[in-house]
Coordinates of C-alpha atoms in Angstrom, one line a residue:
Chain A
X5 CA -52.6 41.1 19.2
X6 CA -51.6 40.8 15.8
X7 CA -51.1 43.9 15.9
X8 CA -49.2 44.1 18.5
X9 CA -47.1 41.2 17.2
X10 CA -46.7 43.1 13.8
X11 CA -45.2 46.2 15.4
X12 CA -43.0 44.7 17.7
X13 CA -41.5 42.6 14.8
X14 CA -41.2 45.8 12.6
X15 CA -38.8 47.3 15.7
X16 CA -36.8 44.4 16.0
X17 CA -36.4 44.7 11.8
X18 CA -35.6 48.0 12.5
X19 CA -33.0 47.1 15.6
X20 CA -31.2 44.7 13.7
X21 CA -31.1 47.2 11.1
X22 CA -29.5 49.5 13.7
X23 CA -26.8 47.3 15.0
X24 CA -25.5 46.3 11.6
X25 CA -25.0 49.5 11.0
X26 CA -23.5 50.6 14.1
X27 CA -20.8 47.1 14.2
X28 CA -20.1 47.9 10.6
X29 CA -19.3 51.6 11.3
X30 CA -17.0 50.1 14.1
X31 CA -15.3 47.7 12.4
X32 CA -14.8 50.3 9.0
X33 CA -12.9 52.8 11.4
X34 CA -10.8 50.1 13.3
X35 CA -7.6 50.7 12.9
X36 CA -6.4 47.2 12.7
X37 CA -6.4 46.5 8.8
X38 CA -7.5 43.2 7.6
X39 CA -5.8 43.2 4.4
X40 CA -2.4 43.1 6.6
X41 CA -3.7 40.1 8.3
X42 CA -4.6 38.6 5.3
X43 CA -1.5 39.2 3.5
X44 CA 1.3 38.6 5.8
X45 CA 3.8 41.3 7.1
X46 CA 6.5 40.1 4.2
X47 CA 3.6 41.5 1.3
X48 CA 4.4 44.2 -1.4
X49 CA 2.7 47.4 -1.6
X50 CA 1.5 46.3 -4.5
X51 CA -0.5 43.1 -3.1
X52 CA -1.8 44.4 -0.3
X53 CA -3.2 47.0 -2.7
X54 CA -4.7 44.4 -4.6
X55 CA -6.0 42.0 -2.1
X56 CA -7.5 45.6 -0.7
X57 CA -9.3 45.9 -4.1
X58 CA -10.7 42.6 -3.9
X59 CA -12.4 42.4 -1.0
X60 CA -14.0 45.7 -2.1
X61 CA -12.0 47.6 1.1
X62 CA -11.0 50.2 -1.5
X63 CA -14.4 51.4 -1.3
X64 CA -16.4 54.1 0.6
X65 CA -18.1 53.1 3.7
X66 CA -21.6 53.8 2.6
X67 CA -20.8 51.5 -0.5
X68 CA -19.3 48.8 1.1
X69 CA -22.3 48.6 4.2
X70 CA -25.0 49.0 0.8
X71 CA -22.9 45.9 -0.3
X72 CA -23.1 44.4 3.0
X73 CA -26.6 44.9 3.2
X74 CA -28.0 44.0 -0.3
X75 CA -26.2 40.4 0.6
X76 CA -27.5 39.7 3.7
X77 CA -30.8 40.3 2.2
X78 CA -29.6 37.5 -0.6
X79 CA -29.0 35.2 2.3
X80 CA -25.5 36.3 2.1
X81 CA -23.4 37.1 5.0
X82 CA -20.2 37.1 3.1
X83 CA -16.7 35.3 3.6
X84 CA -14.4 35.0 5.8
X85 CA -11.3 36.5 5.0
X86 CA -8.9 34.2 6.1
X87 CA -11.3 30.8 6.1
X88 CA -12.2 31.4 2.9
X89 CA -15.4 29.8 4.0
X90 CA -18.5 31.6 3.9
X91 CA -19.7 33.2 6.8
X92 CA -23.1 31.6 7.1
X93 CA -21.6 27.7 6.9
X94 CA -19.1 28.7 9.6
X95 CA -21.9 30.1 11.9
X96 CA -24.4 27.2 11.4
X97 CA -21.7 24.7 11.9
X98 CA -20.8 26.6 15.3
X99 CA -24.5 26.9 15.8
X100 CA -25.3 23.2 17.7
X101 CA -22.6 23.6 19.9
X102 CA -24.3 27.1 21.6
X103 CA -27.3 26.2 21.5
X104 CA -26.8 23.3 23.4
X105 CA -23.9 24.7 25.9
X106 CA -27.1 27.6 26.7
X107 CA -29.9 24.9 26.7
X108 CA -27.5 23.1 29.3
X109 CA -27.6 26.7 31.3
X110 CA -30.7 26.6 31.4
X111 CA -31.4 23.6 32.8
X112 CA -28.7 24.1 35.3
X113 CA -30.1 27.7 36.5
X114 CA -33.6 26.9 36.7
X115 CA -32.9 23.6 38.8
X116 CA -30.6 25.0 41.0
X117 CA -32.3 28.8 41.5
X118 CA -35.9 27.2 42.0
X119 CA -34.8 24.7 44.4
X120 CA -32.9 26.6 46.8
X121 CA -35.6 30.1 46.1
X122 CA -38.1 27.6 47.2
X123 CA -36.4 26.2 50.4
X124 CA -35.4 29.9 51.9
X125 CA -38.7 31.0 50.9
X126 CA -39.8 28.0 53.1
X127 CA -37.3 28.5 55.9
X128 CA -38.4 32.0 55.8
X129 CA -36.2 34.2 57.9
X130 CA -34.6 31.7 59.3
X131 CA -30.8 30.6 59.3
X132 CA -30.7 29.0 56.4
X133 CA -32.7 31.3 54.5
X134 CA -29.9 33.6 55.0
X135 CA -27.2 31.8 54.1
X136 CA -29.0 31.0 51.0
X137 CA -29.8 34.3 50.0
X138 CA -26.0 35.4 50.8
X139 CA -25.0 31.9 48.1
X140 CA -27.4 33.7 45.5
X141 CA -25.6 37.2 46.5
X142 CA -22.4 35.0 45.9
X143 CA -23.5 33.4 42.6
X144 CA -24.1 37.1 40.6
X145 CA -21.0 38.3 41.3
X146 CA -19.0 35.3 40.5
X147 CA -16.7 36.4 37.8
X148 CA -17.5 33.9 35.1
X149 CA -14.1 32.8 34.0
X150 CA -13.2 32.7 37.8
X151 CA -16.2 30.1 38.0
X152 CA -15.1 27.3 35.1
X153 CA -11.6 27.6 36.2
X154 CA -12.4 26.7 39.7
X155 CA -14.9 24.3 38.3
X156 CA -12.1 22.8 36.2
X157 CA -9.2 22.5 38.7
X158 CA -11.5 21.2 41.8
X159 CA -13.7 18.2 39.3
X160 CA -11.6 18.0 36.1
X161 CA -8.3 18.1 37.4
X162 CA -8.2 17.3 41.0
X163 CA -11.1 14.8 41.2
X164 CA -11.3 13.5 37.3
X165 CA -15.2 13.3 37.4
X166 CA -15.2 15.4 34.1
X167 CA -13.2 15.5 31.2
X168 CA -10.9 18.9 30.9
X169 CA -12.2 20.5 27.9
X170 CA -13.3 18.2 24.9
X171 CA -17.5 18.1 23.1
X172 CA -19.2 15.2 21.9
X173 CA -20.5 13.3 25.4
X174 CA -22.8 14.6 28.2
X175 CA -19.9 15.0 30.7
X176 CA -18.3 17.2 28.6
X177 CA -21.5 19.7 28.9
X178 CA -21.7 19.5 32.6
X179 CA -18.8 22.2 33.8
X180 CA -19.4 24.7 31.0
X181 CA -23.2 24.6 31.5
X182 CA -22.9 24.9 35.3
X183 CA -20.3 27.8 34.9
X184 CA -23.1 29.8 32.2
X185 CA -25.4 28.7 34.6
X186 CA -24.4 30.0 38.2
X187 CA -25.1 33.6 37.7
X188 CA -28.9 33.0 36.2
X189 CA -29.3 31.3 39.6
X190 CA -28.5 33.6 41.7
X191 CA -31.2 35.7 40.0
X192 CA -33.8 33.1 40.1
X193 CA -33.2 32.0 43.6
X194 CA -34.0 35.3 44.3
X195 CA -36.6 36.2 42.3
X196 CA -38.1 32.6 43.0
X197 CA -38.0 33.0 46.7
X198 CA -39.8 36.6 46.8
X199 CA -42.7 34.9 43.9
X200 CA -43.0 32.1 46.6
X201 CA -43.2 34.0 49.6
X202 CA -46.4 36.0 47.7
X203 CA -47.8 32.8 47.1
X204 CA -47.6 31.2 50.7
X205 CA -49.3 34.4 51.6
X206 CA -52.5 34.5 49.4
X207 CA -55.8 33.5 50.8
X208 CA -56.2 30.2 48.1
X209 CA -53.1 28.2 49.8
X210 CA -54.8 29.0 53.4
X211 CA -57.7 27.9 52.4
X212 CA -55.8 24.4 50.7
X213 CA -53.9 23.8 54.3
X214 CA -57.5 24.4 56.5
X215 CA -59.0 21.9 53.7
X216 CA -56.6 19.2 55.8
X217 CA -53.9 19.3 53.1
X218 CA -50.9 18.2 53.7
X219 CA -48.0 21.0 53.5
X220 CA -45.9 18.8 50.9
X221 CA -49.2 18.8 48.9
X222 CA -49.9 22.5 49.0
X223 CA -46.6 23.3 48.0
X224 CA -45.6 21.5 45.4
X225 CA -49.2 21.4 43.4
X226 CA -50.5 24.7 44.5
X227 CA -48.0 26.6 45.6
X228 CA -45.3 26.1 43.3
X229 CA -46.8 26.2 39.7
X230 CA -48.3 30.1 40.4
X231 CA -44.7 31.1 41.4
X232 CA -43.2 29.8 38.9
X233 CA -45.4 31.2 36.4
X234 CA -44.0 34.9 36.3
X235 CA -40.2 33.5 36.3
X236 CA -41.1 31.5 33.3
X237 CA -41.0 34.8 31.3
X238 CA -37.5 35.2 32.0
X239 CA -36.0 32.4 30.1
X240 CA -36.2 35.2 27.3
X241 CA -34.3 37.9 28.6
X242 CA -31.2 35.1 29.9
X243 CA -30.6 34.8 26.3
X244 CA -29.3 38.2 26.0
X245 CA -27.3 37.9 29.1
X246 CA -25.7 34.4 27.6
X247 CA -24.5 35.7 24.2
X248 CA -21.8 37.9 26.6
X249 CA -21.5 34.8 28.4
X250 CA -20.7 32.3 26.2
X251 CA -17.5 34.7 25.5
X252 CA -15.9 33.6 28.1
X253 CA -17.4 30.1 29.2
X254 CA -16.4 28.8 25.6
X255 CA -12.9 30.1 25.9
X256 CA -12.1 28.5 28.8
X257 CA -13.5 25.0 28.1
X258 CA -12.1 25.5 24.5
X259 CA -16.0 24.9 23.8
X260 CA -16.7 25.0 19.9
X261 CA -19.0 27.1 19.9
X262 CA -20.3 31.1 18.1
X263 CA -18.4 32.2 20.8
X264 CA -14.6 31.0 20.5
X265 CA -15.5 31.8 16.3
X266 CA -16.5 35.4 17.2
X267 CA -13.2 35.5 20.1
X268 CA -10.8 34.2 17.4
X269 CA -12.0 36.4 14.5
X270 CA -12.0 39.7 16.8
X271 CA -8.2 38.4 17.3
X272 CA -7.4 37.9 13.8
X273 CA -9.8 40.9 12.5
X274 CA -12.1 38.6 10.7
X275 CA -14.6 40.9 9.8
X276 CA -17.1 39.3 8.6
X277 CA -17.3 36.6 11.2
X278 CA -17.4 39.6 14.0
X279 CA -20.3 40.8 11.8
X280 CA -22.1 37.5 11.6
X281 CA -21.9 36.6 15.1
X282 CA -22.8 39.8 16.0
X283 CA -25.9 39.7 14.2
X284 CA -26.7 36.8 15.2
X285 CA -26.2 37.2 18.7
X286 CA -28.5 40.7 18.2
X287 CA -31.3 38.4 16.9
X288 CA -31.1 36.2 19.8
X289 CA -31.4 38.6 21.7
X290 CA -34.4 40.6 20.0
X291 CA -36.6 37.3 20.1
X292 CA -36.0 36.5 23.3
X293 CA -36.8 39.7 24.8
X294 CA -40.1 39.6 22.4
X295 CA -40.8 35.9 23.6
X296 CA -40.5 37.0 27.2
X297 CA -42.8 39.9 26.5
X298 CA -45.0 37.1 24.3
X299 CA -45.4 35.0 26.7
X300 CA -46.7 37.0 29.7
X301 CA -50.3 37.5 28.9
X302 CA -50.4 33.5 29.0
X303 CA -49.1 33.5 31.8
X304 CA -50.9 36.1 33.4
X305 CA -54.3 36.8 31.5
X306 CA -54.6 40.5 33.6
X307 CA -51.3 41.7 31.8
X308 CA -52.9 42.7 28.2
X309 CA -50.3 43.9 25.4
X310 CA -50.6 46.8 23.9
Chain B
X19 CA -36.0 63.1 49.4
X20 CA -38.6 60.9 48.6
X21 CA -41.6 61.9 50.5
X22 CA -41.7 59.0 52.8
X23 CA -37.7 59.7 53.6
X24 CA -38.9 63.7 53.7
X25 CA -41.5 63.0 56.7
X26 CA -38.3 61.7 58.7
X27 CA -36.7 65.6 58.8
X28 CA -33.3 67.2 58.1
X29 CA -31.7 63.6 60.1
X30 CA -31.9 62.1 57.0
X31 CA -28.8 61.3 55.7
X32 CA -27.3 60.2 59.2
X33 CA -30.6 57.6 60.1
X34 CA -29.7 56.3 56.5
X35 CA -25.9 55.5 57.7
X36 CA -27.2 54.4 60.5
X37 CA -30.7 52.0 59.4
X38 CA -27.6 50.4 57.1
X39 CA -25.1 49.8 59.7
X40 CA -28.1 47.8 61.1
X41 CA -27.2 45.4 58.3
X42 CA -24.6 42.6 59.0
X43 CA -24.6 42.2 54.9
X44 CA -24.4 45.7 54.6
X45 CA -21.7 46.2 57.2
X46 CA -19.4 43.0 55.8
X47 CA -19.9 45.0 52.4
X48 CA -18.7 48.0 53.6
X49 CA -15.7 46.7 55.4
X50 CA -14.4 44.9 52.2
X51 CA -14.4 48.3 50.8
X52 CA -13.1 50.1 52.7
X53 CA -10.4 47.5 52.9
X54 CA -9.6 47.4 49.2
X55 CA -9.5 50.9 49.0
X56 CA -7.3 51.7 51.9
X57 CA -5.3 48.6 50.4
X58 CA -5.3 50.7 46.8
X59 CA -4.4 54.3 48.4
X60 CA -1.5 53.0 50.6
X61 CA 0.1 50.3 48.3
X62 CA 3.4 52.0 48.1
X63 CA 4.3 51.4 52.0
X64 CA 2.3 48.3 52.4
X65 CA 3.4 46.5 49.0
X66 CA 6.4 44.2 50.5
X67 CA 7.7 44.6 46.9
X68 CA 7.3 46.6 43.7
X69 CA 4.7 45.3 41.3
X70 CA 6.7 45.1 38.4
X71 CA 9.9 43.8 40.3
X72 CA 11.1 40.4 38.6
X73 CA 12.7 39.0 41.5
X74 CA 16.1 36.7 41.1
X75 CA 14.7 34.2 44.0
X76 CA 11.0 34.6 42.6
X77 CA 11.0 31.4 41.1
X78 CA 12.1 27.5 42.0
X79 CA 15.3 26.7 40.7
X80 CA 13.0 24.4 38.5
X81 CA 11.6 28.1 37.0
X82 CA 8.6 27.4 38.4
X83 CA 6.6 30.4 40.4
X84 CA 6.8 30.2 44.3
X85 CA 3.9 29.3 46.5
X86 CA 2.4 31.2 49.4
X87 CA 5.4 31.1 52.1
X88 CA 7.3 33.6 54.4
X89 CA 8.9 36.1 51.8
X90 CA 6.4 36.3 49.3
X91 CA 2.8 35.5 51.3
X92 CA 0.7 35.0 48.4
X93 CA 3.2 33.3 46.3
X94 CA 4.9 34.7 42.8
X95 CA 3.6 34.5 39.5
X96 CA 5.7 33.1 36.4
X97 CA 7.8 36.1 36.1
X98 CA 8.5 36.1 39.7
X99 CA 6.8 38.7 40.8
X100 CA 5.4 39.1 44.1
X101 CA 1.8 38.5 44.1
X102 CA 0.4 40.5 47.3
X103 CA 2.3 43.5 45.8
X104 CA 0.4 42.8 42.5
X105 CA -3.0 42.1 43.7
X106 CA -2.7 45.5 46.3
X107 CA -1.7 48.2 42.8
X108 CA -4.4 45.6 41.0
X109 CA -7.1 47.0 43.3
X110 CA -6.5 50.8 41.9
X111 CA -7.2 49.5 38.4
X112 CA -10.4 47.6 39.7
X113 CA -11.0 50.8 41.9
X114 CA -10.4 53.7 39.6
X115 CA -12.3 52.0 36.7
X116 CA -15.7 51.1 38.9
X117 CA -15.6 54.6 39.9
X118 CA -14.6 56.1 36.9
X119 CA -16.5 54.0 34.5
X120 CA -19.7 53.6 36.6
X121 CA -19.5 57.0 37.3
X122 CA -19.8 57.9 33.3
X123 CA -22.1 55.1 33.3
X124 CA -24.4 56.8 35.2
X125 CA -24.3 60.4 34.0
X126 CA -25.0 59.5 30.1
X127 CA -27.6 56.8 31.9
X128 CA -29.1 59.8 33.5
X129 CA -29.1 62.3 31.3
X130 CA -30.4 60.0 28.7
X131 CA -32.8 58.7 30.6
X132 CA -34.5 61.8 32.5
X133 CA -34.2 63.6 28.8
X134 CA -36.4 60.7 27.3
X135 CA -38.5 60.6 29.8
X136 CA -39.1 64.2 30.2
X137 CA -39.5 65.7 26.9
X138 CA -42.2 63.3 25.1
X139 CA -42.6 63.9 21.5
X140 CA -39.5 62.9 19.0
X141 CA -36.9 63.7 21.4
X142 CA -37.8 60.9 23.9
X143 CA -38.8 58.5 21.0
X144 CA -35.4 58.9 19.4
X145 CA -33.6 58.3 22.8
X146 CA -35.4 55.3 23.5
X147 CA -35.4 53.5 20.2
X148 CA -31.1 54.3 20.9
X149 CA -31.6 52.5 23.9
X150 CA -33.4 49.6 22.7
X151 CA -31.0 49.9 20.3
X152 CA -28.2 49.9 22.1
X153 CA -29.8 47.0 24.7
X154 CA -30.1 44.4 21.8
X155 CA -26.0 44.3 21.7
X156 CA -24.3 41.9 23.2
X157 CA -22.9 43.9 25.8
X158 CA -19.2 41.6 25.9
X159 CA -18.9 41.0 21.9
X160 CA -19.2 45.2 22.0
X161 CA -16.8 45.9 24.6
X162 CA -13.9 43.6 23.1
X163 CA -14.7 45.3 19.1
X164 CA -14.1 48.6 21.2
X165 CA -11.5 47.9 22.9
X166 CA -10.0 46.2 20.0
X167 CA -10.1 49.4 18.1
X168 CA -8.8 51.9 20.4
X169 CA -5.6 50.6 22.1
X170 CA -6.9 49.8 25.9
X171 CA -5.1 51.7 28.6
X172 CA -7.0 52.3 32.0
X173 CA -8.7 55.4 30.8
X174 CA -9.9 53.5 27.1
X175 CA -10.9 50.9 29.1
X176 CA -13.4 52.6 31.5
X177 CA -14.5 54.5 28.8
X178 CA -15.5 51.3 26.7
X179 CA -17.2 50.3 29.6
X180 CA -19.2 53.3 30.5
X181 CA -20.0 53.3 26.6
X182 CA -21.6 49.8 27.6
X183 CA -23.0 50.0 31.2
X184 CA -25.4 53.6 30.6
X185 CA -28.0 51.7 28.9
X186 CA -30.1 49.9 32.0
X187 CA -30.0 53.1 34.4
X188 CA -30.9 55.4 31.4
X189 CA -33.9 52.6 31.3
X190 CA -34.7 53.2 34.9
X191 CA -34.6 56.7 34.7
X192 CA -36.8 56.9 31.9
X193 CA -39.9 54.9 33.5
X194 CA -38.6 57.1 36.8
X195 CA -38.8 60.3 34.8
X196 CA -41.6 59.6 32.9
X197 CA -44.2 58.7 35.8
X198 CA -42.8 61.9 37.6
X199 CA -43.3 64.0 34.7
X200 CA -46.8 63.4 35.1
X201 CA -47.1 64.2 38.9
X202 CA -48.8 66.9 40.5
X203 CA -46.6 69.0 41.5
X204 CA -45.0 68.9 38.3
X205 CA -47.9 70.4 36.9
X206 CA -47.8 72.7 39.5
X207 CA -44.2 74.3 39.1
X208 CA -45.5 74.3 35.5
X209 CA -48.3 76.0 36.3
X210 CA -46.5 78.8 38.7
X211 CA -44.4 79.4 35.6
X212 CA -41.5 77.1 36.6
X213 CA -38.7 77.2 33.6
X214 CA -37.1 73.6 32.6
X215 CA -33.8 73.5 33.7
X216 CA -35.9 74.7 37.2
X217 CA -37.8 71.8 37.3
X218 CA -35.4 69.3 36.3
X219 CA -32.9 70.0 38.5
X220 CA -35.1 71.1 41.6
X221 CA -37.5 68.8 41.2
X222 CA -37.0 65.9 38.9
X223 CA -33.0 64.9 39.7
X224 CA -33.6 65.3 43.9
X225 CA -36.5 62.7 43.2
X226 CA -34.0 60.5 41.5
X227 CA -31.2 60.6 43.7
X228 CA -32.0 57.4 46.4
X229 CA -32.4 55.6 42.9
X230 CA -29.5 56.5 41.3
X231 CA -27.5 56.1 44.4
X232 CA -28.7 52.8 44.4
X233 CA -28.1 51.5 40.6
X234 CA -24.7 53.8 41.1
X235 CA -23.2 51.2 43.9
X236 CA -24.8 48.0 42.6
X237 CA -23.1 49.0 38.8
X238 CA -20.0 49.0 40.1
X239 CA -20.0 45.6 40.5
X240 CA -21.5 44.9 37.1
X241 CA -18.5 47.2 36.1
X242 CA -15.4 45.8 38.4
X243 CA -16.5 42.2 36.5
X244 CA -17.1 43.5 33.1
X245 CA -12.8 45.2 33.3
X246 CA -12.4 41.8 34.7
X247 CA -13.8 39.7 32.4
X248 CA -11.8 42.3 29.6
X249 CA -8.5 42.2 31.1
X250 CA -8.7 38.3 31.5
X251 CA -9.5 37.8 27.7
X252 CA -6.6 40.0 27.2
X253 CA -8.7 43.1 25.6
X254 CA -8.9 45.1 28.7
X255 CA -5.7 46.7 31.4
X256 CA -2.9 45.8 29.5
X257 CA 0.4 44.5 31.5
X258 CA 2.5 45.1 32.8
X259 CA -0.3 47.8 35.0
X260 CA -1.5 44.9 37.1
X261 CA -5.3 44.3 37.0
X262 CA -6.9 41.7 38.7
X263 CA -8.4 40.1 35.5
X264 CA -4.4 40.2 33.7
X265 CA -3.3 38.8 36.5
X266 CA -5.2 35.5 35.6
X267 CA -4.7 36.1 32.1
X268 CA -1.2 36.0 32.1
X269 CA -0.9 33.1 34.6
X270 CA -3.8 30.9 33.7
X271 CA -2.3 28.6 31.2
X272 CA -0.1 27.4 34.8
X273 CA -2.9 27.3 36.5
X274 CA -2.8 23.4 37.5
X275 CA 0.1 23.6 39.4
X276 CA -0.1 27.1 40.7
X277 CA -3.7 27.3 41.2
X278 CA -3.0 30.4 44.0
X279 CA -2.3 32.3 40.4
X280 CA -5.6 32.1 39.1
X281 CA -7.9 31.6 42.4
X282 CA -6.1 34.2 44.8
X283 CA -7.4 37.1 42.5
X284 CA -10.6 35.6 41.9
X285 CA -11.2 36.0 45.4
X286 CA -10.5 39.4 45.0
X287 CA -12.9 40.0 42.4
X288 CA -15.3 38.1 43.8
X289 CA -15.3 39.7 47.3
X290 CA -15.2 43.8 45.8
X291 CA -17.8 42.7 43.6
X292 CA -20.2 41.2 46.1
X293 CA -19.9 43.9 48.9
X294 CA -21.0 46.3 46.0
X295 CA -23.8 44.5 45.3
X296 CA -24.4 43.7 49.0
X297 CA -24.0 47.0 49.2
X298 CA -26.4 48.5 47.0
X299 CA -28.9 45.8 47.9
X300 CA -28.9 47.3 51.4
X301 CA -29.4 51.1 50.2
X302 CA -32.3 49.7 48.2
X303 CA -33.8 48.4 51.3
X304 CA -33.2 51.7 53.3
X305 CA -33.6 54.6 50.7
X306 CA -36.3 52.8 48.2
X307 CA -39.7 53.3 50.2
X308 CA -41.6 51.2 47.6
X309 CA -39.3 48.1 48.2
X310 CA -39.4 48.3 52.0
X311 CA -41.3 45.3 53.6
X312 CA -40.5 43.3 50.8
X313 CA -38.2 40.9 52.9

């Protein structure tokens, strides 16, 4: 187990190194010039050259990358070109909002997905099951920005149940979390349905029913916990999927998280921020996948990690 | 061409289609795909107006877009262009990108997956580590960065999506190929003196075809959604070329007053992505014998 963990951590570190290299390289060959963005249109060639020199952008690629990497190991993610603030500060300031959004989305997708999955499994083959499975297909096929705008239109503009945007209270969180969670709820409902069907077929459920236990008790206490377990590990994978979703959802709802930070940085060619957010996201994805793998043997002792 | 379907004899292509047609959801999906495809091909003949034409009567007296009505079936956009015509031409964008980007992604993914699965040792190791590396990228951020690097045109967007989307295919093809490479019939071929190319093309690839068809169909759905998202963010297909995503991008500031400008193209994206998911899922049930009987 320990050897496995060490090997996976080394792998993770190498992957992150690779991600940093590729991203840095992509941003290096970027035709849009960050110096132009900083200096403005009316800047003289001397000013431009000056800024370029100050930022070290006149150095060859290898030197620049090495400088970035050594900084990174000292906990320095560089400074934003335009905001003159440490990237680490900007990201840590924005991270709580994103984490809150993701937490909300996980709750939303689990509640919706598991409920629909269990109901579909109980009513297996019936009309309700079929319509629920169509619903789950719709959920995974719906573009997030359309879902976001639809929820905004219906629940914020027309019904005024929730605020249109903003951040700070629970009512601000509901619509963005639902939007981010809807796609996952589709996957979870399908997984929960087939997991539940497998469990309901098993002998111990028949025994429990044969003992005379009530149907509800068997479902709630015997079947559901076992059906949910294999799905728990998927939450780790979700983190990676959310990392793409937050860019869209945060920009639709004006949510002040790292997705919006990245999106604004890309538009302004603020390379240190883009690098920083990409690395943080990659970290989250790698850790999420690792957690998913580590949880599995606890859930199912038959699985051994090698 | 898997073992199970071989047993059913030479009528296989027919029977696949026939089994597919027994599923209502697959028929629904194929119907929507056929409609969208026909609409895209015959757009110049069906569309009542040119997609770029700003009509003098396309806006109300106050300068607002027209709601759906008799002359403009789905209303007009902020610039007074006919939304129905733009949606029709936008279908071309979605389908071209869906097919081209996904086709490219499938080719890259299959090549890498087969190579990694068949050639053990350092080639396989390097290819799979690279695939793991790509999995760690937040897909959308990578696509946005790539799209920002190259000035986005239709073909560039397709290429960017392909560069981001091949990873899943590579992983499943890898798993399947490395299992196939262990099988007796491959060992037998090797013993009989068959070359690598013969084994790969005559024995491994045919076994992968059903899986590639399934992933190819499901992948178009992902591709359509990714194109729409990139265009919605303004880094995908650029206006004035209509795409369902950039129609929403152009009009969203006005969406409270003119919701049809957002929700009609939105419904189109959903319908197309949903259809490919429905057909892909049905194909998986029909083509993949290991999945049969699970539903």
